[in-house]
């Protein structure tokens, strides 16, 4: 089972995550904040790498063969809700993961590196990453990126049992 987990405040990451999940036949799970903090704190908490409370969401990967984390880029980093999710991940050891970063224009590689470091610290194995740009999502120009990213996920060997 491939699981695409995403957080999306304004809907762009959700669109990309849903398109990817459909393309690879994955389950889709949304990271929902307990409450959205204000704009200033969004920027600040992301910049400082902080966490913020989220509602229950699948973080136990016992039944998952490949995890995809889809996140917006905030302050060239990732939202506090995604940090919280990453800290909750269990039973990921030896399993492959991929990362998708959705952004206004810059900082995607840095955001991807943050997710990568957090999951590799849990013994997971990085497979691939992709970035999308807000204006491309709005214009419906993400098909090729999704297609190429999906191919890297489908090709990845499943974990040994
Ligand atoms: C607090 C905050 C910080 C942001 N920082 C960045 C940034 O550093 N680089 C960037 O390219 N876009 C940045 N953005 C823009 C978002 O990444 C972009 O709007 C993205 O499409 C949002 O995804 P969503 O619609 O799923 O919430 C920021 C947005 C917010 C709200």
Short mmCIF file of C-alpha atoms and ligand atoms in Angstrom, two decimals:
data_model
loop_
_atom_site.label_atom_id
_atom_site.label_comp_id
_atom_site.label_asym_id
_atom_site.label_seq_id
_atom_site.Cartn_x
_atom_site.Cartn_y
_atom_site.Cartn_z
CA UNK A 1 0.00 0.00 0.00
CA UNK A 2 1.27 3.46 -0.94
CA UNK A 3 0.17 6.22 1.44
CA UNK A 4 0.20 9.90 0.43
CA UNK A 5 0.07 12.12 3.51
CA UNK A 6 -0.38 15.84 2.96
CA UNK A 7 -1.01 19.13 4.70
CA UNK A 8 -2.57 21.97 2.74
CA UNK A 9 -3.73 25.34 4.01
CA UNK A 10 -4.91 26.88 0.75
CA UNK A 11 -5.61 23.81 -1.35
CA UNK A 12 -2.64 23.63 -3.73
CA UNK A 13 -0.79 20.81 -2.01
CA UNK A 14 -4.09 18.97 -1.68
CA UNK A 15 -4.64 19.14 -5.45
CA UNK A 16 -1.17 17.79 -6.18
CA UNK A 17 -1.41 15.09 -3.50
CA UNK A 18 -4.82 13.93 -4.74
CA UNK A 19 -3.65 13.79 -8.36
CA UNK A 20 -0.59 11.79 -7.35
CA UNK A 21 -2.60 9.40 -5.17
CA UNK A 22 -4.98 8.75 -8.03
CA UNK A 23 -2.12 8.19 -10.45
CA UNK A 24 -0.32 5.64 -8.24
CA UNK A 25 -3.39 4.09 -6.62
CA UNK A 26 -2.43 5.32 -3.16
CA UNK A 27 -4.36 5.97 0.01
CA UNK A 28 -4.66 9.64 0.91
CA UNK A 29 -4.49 11.09 4.43
CA UNK A 30 -4.70 14.75 5.43
CA UNK A 31 -2.73 16.30 8.27
CA UNK A 32 -5.30 18.55 9.99
CA UNK A 33 -4.20 21.10 12.57
CA UNK A 34 -6.05 21.23 15.87
CA UNK A 35 -6.24 24.93 15.06
CA UNK A 36 -4.55 27.05 12.40
CA UNK A 37 -2.20 29.57 13.97
CA UNK A 38 -2.12 33.13 12.58
CA UNK A 39 -0.05 34.20 9.59
CA UNK A 40 2.84 35.61 11.59
CA UNK A 41 3.17 32.46 13.66
CA UNK A 42 2.92 30.30 10.54
CA UNK A 43 6.04 31.95 9.18
CA UNK A 44 7.84 32.11 12.50
CA UNK A 45 7.11 28.57 13.71
CA UNK A 46 8.18 27.16 10.35
CA UNK A 47 11.36 29.20 10.35
CA UNK A 48 12.22 27.90 13.82
CA UNK A 49 11.37 24.28 12.95
CA UNK A 50 8.65 24.13 15.60
CA UNK A 51 5.74 21.70 15.90
CA UNK A 52 2.03 22.42 16.42
CA UNK A 53 -0.79 20.05 17.48
CA UNK A 54 -2.58 18.02 14.80
CA UNK A 55 -5.65 15.79 14.78
CA UNK A 56 -5.24 11.99 14.70
CA UNK A 57 -3.88 10.82 11.35
CA UNK A 58 -2.23 7.61 10.16
CA UNK A 59 1.41 7.73 11.26
CA UNK A 60 1.90 4.02 11.98
CA UNK A 61 3.46 2.65 8.80
CA UNK A 62 3.14 -1.05 9.70
CA UNK A 63 0.79 -1.62 6.72
CA UNK A 64 2.42 0.93 4.41
CA UNK A 65 4.95 -0.04 1.73
CA UNK A 66 5.82 3.45 0.51
CA UNK A 67 5.13 6.78 2.24
CA UNK A 68 4.78 10.01 0.28
CA UNK A 69 4.82 13.26 2.27
CA UNK A 70 3.38 16.26 0.40
CA UNK A 71 3.95 19.62 2.04
CA UNK A 72 3.76 23.32 1.26
CA UNK A 73 6.99 25.29 1.63
CA UNK A 74 6.74 27.78 4.49
CA UNK A 75 9.67 30.11 5.22
CA UNK A 76 11.85 27.88 3.01
CA UNK A 77 11.02 25.14 5.52
CA UNK A 78 7.88 23.14 6.37
CA UNK A 79 4.74 23.95 8.39
CA UNK A 80 4.73 23.13 12.12
CA UNK A 81 1.92 20.59 11.49
CA UNK A 82 4.14 18.63 9.13
CA UNK A 83 6.96 18.69 11.69
CA UNK A 84 4.50 17.24 14.21
CA UNK A 85 3.44 14.52 11.78
CA UNK A 86 7.03 13.52 11.05
CA UNK A 87 7.73 13.20 14.77
CA UNK A 88 4.77 10.80 15.10
CA UNK A 89 5.82 8.37 12.34
CA UNK A 90 6.40 4.83 13.64
CA UNK A 91 7.26 1.45 12.11
CA UNK A 92 8.96 3.05 9.13
CA UNK A 93 12.33 1.35 9.51
CA UNK A 94 13.64 0.07 6.16
CA UNK A 95 10.68 1.48 4.24
CA UNK A 96 10.91 3.77 1.20
CA UNK A 97 9.57 7.31 1.15
CA UNK A 98 9.24 10.18 -1.31
CA UNK A 99 8.67 13.89 -0.79
CA UNK A 100 6.67 16.47 -2.69
CA UNK A 101 7.09 20.19 -1.97
CA UNK A 102 4.55 22.74 -3.23
CA UNK A 103 5.64 26.37 -3.19
CA UNK A 104 5.25 29.92 -4.41
CA UNK A 105 8.65 29.85 -6.03
CA UNK A 106 11.66 28.98 -3.87
CA UNK A 107 12.86 26.90 -0.95
CA UNK A 108 11.53 23.55 -2.14
CA UNK A 109 14.86 21.73 -2.00
CA UNK A 110 15.45 22.95 1.53
CA UNK A 111 11.99 21.78 2.60
CA UNK A 112 12.59 18.40 0.99
CA UNK A 113 15.90 18.08 2.84
CA UNK A 114 14.11 18.68 6.17
CA UNK A 115 11.56 15.91 5.54
CA UNK A 116 14.32 13.65 4.31
CA UNK A 117 16.44 14.16 7.41
CA UNK A 118 13.51 13.51 9.77
CA UNK A 119 12.48 10.25 8.09
CA UNK A 120 16.01 9.00 7.50
CA UNK A 121 16.58 9.46 11.23
CA UNK A 122 13.79 6.89 11.67
CA UNK A 123 15.61 4.42 9.44
CA UNK A 124 13.53 5.10 6.33
CA UNK A 125 14.96 5.07 2.82
CA UNK A 126 14.67 8.13 0.55
CA UNK A 127 13.54 7.33 -2.99
CA UNK A 128 12.56 10.51 -4.84
CA UNK A 129 11.28 14.05 -4.62
CA UNK A 130 9.48 16.62 -6.74
CA UNK A 131 8.50 20.26 -6.47
CA UNK A 132 5.48 22.07 -7.85
CA UNK A 133 4.79 25.78 -8.16
CA UNK A 134 1.56 27.39 -7.01
CA UNK A 135 0.94 29.17 -10.34
CA UNK A 136 1.34 25.87 -12.23
CA UNK A 137 -1.16 24.19 -9.93
CA UNK A 138 -3.61 27.05 -10.52
CA UNK A 139 -3.09 26.79 -14.29
CA UNK A 140 -3.46 22.99 -14.28
CA UNK A 141 0.11 22.48 -15.47
CA UNK A 142 1.24 19.68 -13.17
CA UNK A 143 0.49 16.57 -15.22
CA UNK A 144 4.05 15.99 -16.36
CA UNK A 145 5.56 16.49 -12.93
CA UNK A 146 3.01 14.10 -11.43
CA UNK A 147 3.65 11.56 -14.15
CA UNK A 148 7.43 11.61 -13.69
CA UNK A 149 7.19 11.55 -9.90
CA UNK A 150 4.66 8.70 -9.99
CA UNK A 151 7.02 6.67 -12.13
CA UNK A 152 9.83 6.94 -9.54
CA UNK A 153 7.42 5.73 -6.85
CA UNK A 154 6.06 2.82 -8.87
CA UNK A 155 9.60 1.72 -9.76
CA UNK A 156 10.89 1.72 -6.17
CA UNK A 157 11.39 -1.73 -4.69
CA UNK A 158 8.91 -2.56 -1.93
CA UNK A 159 10.39 -3.24 1.52
CA UNK A 160 11.41 -6.77 2.36
CA UNK A 161 9.04 -8.53 4.78
C1 LIG B 1 3.58 31.24 6.16
C2 LIG B 1 3.92 30.99 4.72
C3 LIG B 1 5.24 30.97 4.32
C4 LIG B 1 5.57 30.71 2.97
N1 LIG B 1 6.89 30.65 2.61
C5 LIG B 1 7.21 30.33 1.32
C6 LIG B 1 8.59 30.19 0.92
O1 LIG B 1 9.52 30.31 1.70
N2 LIG B 1 8.84 29.91 -0.39
C7 LIG B 1 7.84 29.77 -1.31
O2 LIG B 1 8.14 29.50 -2.48
N3 LIG B 1 6.53 29.87 -0.97
C8 LIG B 1 6.20 30.14 0.32
N4 LIG B 1 4.87 30.24 0.69
C9 LIG B 1 3.84 30.01 -0.33
C10 LIG B 1 3.28 28.58 -0.28
O3 LIG B 1 4.29 27.61 -0.33
C11 LIG B 1 2.37 28.37 -1.48
O4 LIG B 1 1.34 29.35 -1.44
C12 LIG B 1 1.75 26.99 -1.53
O5 LIG B 1 1.06 26.85 -2.76
C13 LIG B 1 0.76 26.80 -0.41
O6 LIG B 1 0.23 25.50 -0.44
P1 LIG B 1 -1.28 25.22 0.02
O7 LIG B 1 -2.19 25.92 -0.94
O8 LIG B 1 -1.41 23.73 -0.06
O9 LIG B 1 -1.43 25.73 1.42
C14 LIG B 1 4.53 30.50 2.01
C15 LIG B 1 3.19 30.53 2.43
C16 LIG B 1 2.88 30.78 3.77
C17 LIG B 1 1.43 30.79 4.20
#
